[in-house]
Short mmCIF file of C-alpha atoms in Angstrom, two decimals:
data_model
loop_
_atom_site.label_atom_id
_atom_site.label_comp_id
_atom_site.label_asym_id
_atom_site.label_seq_id
_atom_site.Cartn_x
_atom_site.Cartn_y
_atom_site.Cartn_z
CA PRO A 197 176.70 -22.96 31.10
CA GLY A 198 174.89 -22.27 27.80
CA LEU A 199 173.94 -24.65 25.03
CA PRO A 200 176.36 -27.22 23.58
CA THR A 201 178.20 -26.12 20.44
CA GLU A 202 176.19 -28.51 18.24
CA TYR A 203 173.26 -26.09 18.55
CA HIS A 204 175.00 -23.68 16.17
CA PRO A 205 175.12 -20.27 17.88
CA HIS A 206 174.72 -18.52 14.52
CA ARG A 207 171.11 -19.73 14.35
CA PRO A 208 168.37 -17.50 15.75
CA LEU A 209 167.58 -18.24 19.38
CA PRO A 210 163.99 -19.50 18.78
CA ILE A 211 165.31 -22.11 16.34
CA VAL A 212 168.08 -23.12 18.74
CA LEU A 213 165.53 -23.52 21.54
CA ILE A 214 163.07 -25.55 19.45
CA ASN A 215 165.85 -27.87 18.28
CA ALA A 216 167.20 -28.21 21.84
CA LEU A 217 163.74 -28.94 23.25
CA ASP A 218 163.17 -31.56 20.55
CA ASP A 219 166.48 -33.17 21.51
CA LEU A 220 165.51 -33.12 25.18
CA VAL A 221 162.39 -35.16 24.48
CA GLY A 222 164.20 -37.62 22.23
CA GLY A 223 163.12 -36.08 18.94
CA ARG A 224 159.42 -36.47 19.67
CA LEU A 225 158.45 -32.78 19.83
CA ILE A 226 158.16 -32.56 16.06
CA SER A 227 157.88 -35.74 14.01
CA LEU A 228 157.88 -36.48 10.33
CA PRO A 229 154.46 -37.36 8.89
CA SER A 230 153.52 -40.79 7.63
CA GLU A 231 152.98 -41.42 3.92
CA ASP A 232 149.20 -41.17 4.31
CA ALA A 233 149.42 -38.04 6.48
CA ILE A 234 151.65 -36.14 4.04
CA ILE A 235 149.39 -37.09 1.10
CA HIS A 236 146.30 -36.01 3.06
CA SER A 237 148.00 -32.73 3.97
CA ALA A 238 149.01 -32.12 0.35
CA CYS A 239 145.48 -32.84 -0.88
CA LYS A 240 144.05 -30.35 1.59
CA ALA A 241 146.63 -27.73 0.54
CA ALA A 242 145.91 -28.37 -3.17
CA ARG A 243 142.53 -26.64 -2.81
CA LEU A 244 140.92 -28.47 -5.72
CA PRO A 245 137.42 -27.41 -6.78
CA THR A 246 134.72 -28.35 -4.26
CA GLY A 247 133.52 -31.91 -4.67
CA GLN A 248 136.56 -33.01 -6.69
CA ALA A 249 138.51 -35.98 -5.40
CA CYS A 250 142.19 -35.49 -4.78
CA GLU A 251 144.16 -38.22 -6.50
CA VAL A 252 147.93 -38.49 -6.56
CA ASP A 253 148.23 -41.72 -8.58
CA VAL A 254 148.28 -41.73 -12.38
CA PRO A 255 145.30 -43.76 -13.64
CA GLY A 256 146.31 -47.08 -15.14
CA GLU A 257 149.87 -46.97 -13.79
CA ALA A 258 151.38 -48.74 -10.82
CA ALA A 259 151.89 -46.47 -7.83
CA GLU A 260 155.60 -47.30 -7.64
CA TRP A 261 156.39 -43.71 -6.68
CA ARG A 262 154.77 -44.38 -3.29
CA GLU A 263 157.52 -46.87 -2.44
CA GLY A 264 160.04 -44.12 -3.15
CA LEU A 265 158.10 -41.77 -0.87
CA ARG A 266 158.10 -44.38 1.90
CA GLU A 267 161.85 -44.90 1.49
CA LEU A 268 162.48 -41.15 1.54
CA LEU A 269 160.45 -40.69 4.72
CA GLN A 270 162.24 -43.64 6.33
CA SER A 271 165.61 -42.25 5.31
CA TYR A 272 164.69 -38.88 6.80
CA LYS A 273 163.97 -40.70 10.06
CA ASP A 274 166.91 -43.12 10.06
CA ASP A 275 169.72 -41.40 8.18
CA ALA A 276 169.28 -37.65 7.93
CA ASN A 277 169.60 -36.77 11.62
CA LEU A 278 167.19 -33.88 11.08
CA THR A 279 166.68 -31.20 13.67
CA ALA A 280 163.16 -30.13 14.59
CA LEU A 281 163.40 -27.32 12.04
CA GLY A 282 164.79 -29.77 9.47
CA LYS A 283 161.75 -32.02 9.97
CA LEU A 284 159.41 -29.06 9.40
CA ILE A 285 161.28 -28.00 6.26
CA ALA A 286 161.40 -31.55 4.84
CA SER A 287 157.67 -32.05 5.51
CA GLY A 288 156.86 -28.71 3.90
CA GLN A 289 158.85 -29.53 0.77
CA LEU A 290 157.17 -32.91 0.41
CA GLN A 291 153.77 -31.31 0.85
CA THR A 292 154.56 -28.71 -1.83
CA TRP A 293 155.67 -31.35 -4.34
CA LEU A 294 152.68 -33.61 -3.67
CA LYS A 295 150.30 -30.65 -3.86
CA ALA A 296 151.69 -29.79 -7.31
CA ARG A 297 151.31 -33.45 -8.33
CA ALA A 298 147.66 -33.50 -7.24
CA ARG A 299 146.91 -30.27 -9.10
CA LEU A 300 148.64 -31.46 -12.28
CA LEU A 301 146.82 -34.80 -12.27
CA HIS A 302 143.52 -33.01 -11.69
CA ALA A 303 144.19 -30.67 -14.63
CA TRP A 304 145.32 -33.54 -16.90
CA ARG A 305 142.15 -35.50 -16.15
CA GLY A 306 140.11 -32.52 -17.28
CA LEU A 307 141.74 -32.34 -20.71
CA PRO A 308 139.98 -33.77 -23.76
CA ASP A 309 141.29 -37.11 -25.02
CA GLY A 310 144.44 -36.66 -27.08
CA ALA A 311 145.11 -33.10 -25.93
CA LEU A 312 148.54 -33.91 -24.55
CA ALA A 313 149.49 -35.97 -27.59
CA ALA A 314 148.60 -33.00 -29.84
CA GLN A 315 151.51 -30.97 -28.43
CA ARG A 316 154.66 -32.73 -29.52
CA ILE A 317 157.95 -32.19 -27.70
CA ASP A 318 160.65 -33.82 -29.77
CA ARG A 319 163.77 -33.37 -27.67
CA PRO A 320 163.08 -32.20 -24.11
CA ILE A 321 166.04 -31.08 -22.04
CA LEU A 322 165.92 -32.17 -18.42
CA ILE A 323 168.35 -30.75 -15.90
CA VAL A 324 168.84 -32.99 -12.90
CA GLY A 325 171.49 -32.74 -10.24
CA LEU A 326 172.34 -32.40 -6.60
CA PRO A 327 172.40 -28.96 -4.95
CA ARG A 328 175.46 -26.81 -5.62
CA THR A 329 176.50 -28.74 -8.75
CA GLY A 330 175.79 -26.09 -11.39
CA THR A 331 172.20 -26.94 -12.34
CA THR A 332 170.98 -23.36 -11.86
CA PHE A 333 173.94 -22.04 -13.85
CA LEU A 334 173.08 -24.45 -16.69
CA LEU A 335 169.40 -23.44 -16.58
CA ASN A 336 170.35 -19.76 -16.77
CA LEU A 337 172.70 -20.50 -19.66
CA LEU A 338 169.92 -22.30 -21.57
CA LYS A 339 167.58 -19.34 -20.95
CA GLN A 340 169.82 -17.29 -23.23
CA ASP A 341 168.77 -19.33 -26.28
CA PRO A 342 165.62 -17.79 -27.78
CA ALA A 343 164.72 -21.17 -29.34
CA LEU A 344 164.32 -22.74 -25.89
CA ARG A 345 161.57 -22.22 -23.33
CA THR A 346 162.76 -22.66 -19.75
CA PRO A 347 160.26 -22.71 -16.89
CA LEU A 348 160.16 -19.89 -14.41
CA HIS A 349 160.75 -20.79 -10.76
CA TRP A 350 157.10 -20.27 -9.78
CA GLU A 351 156.01 -22.58 -12.62
CA LEU A 352 158.09 -25.37 -11.12
CA VAL A 353 156.86 -24.83 -7.56
CA GLU A 354 153.19 -23.93 -8.23
CA PRO A 355 152.42 -25.01 -11.81
CA ILE A 356 148.65 -24.75 -11.33
CA PRO A 357 146.88 -22.52 -8.80
CA GLY A 358 144.35 -23.99 -6.40
CA GLU A 359 140.68 -23.05 -6.11
CA GLY A 360 140.36 -19.35 -5.24
CA GLU A 361 144.06 -18.63 -5.77
CA PRO A 362 145.20 -16.14 -8.39
CA PRO A 363 146.75 -17.65 -11.54
#
């Protein structure tokens, strides 16, 4: 008999089996986290200094980004048709981004008043696009200009190390 073709035979057998088992139990083997659970997980992974609160909201600003997070999580559940592995990957990416957010906000709170305003960036260049649309090509092209400073990949993913992690 074998597995139905939708289980992609080119995938490694353990992944095929996990996805198939998740399907067998109606997608309940591995679930996507709630908003609070993913934030809690990210705060734990951020490894901030002992005794420091993990905050993911910018002081004095509305937490509108949380509505976007809720909509993204709901869309993952309703629209994305994620496999078990897809749910793990999506959760891991969200945790990584929220961990970086928590670390950045922690670092910014520790700066003296006016420190960010002292470094002026007149014309920032932001590259935004969907996967496979040339954004990496454009970034690599901009790297060729010695007048520009482009971030390295690790700086985007882990801009600030956590407590006990090497810089």
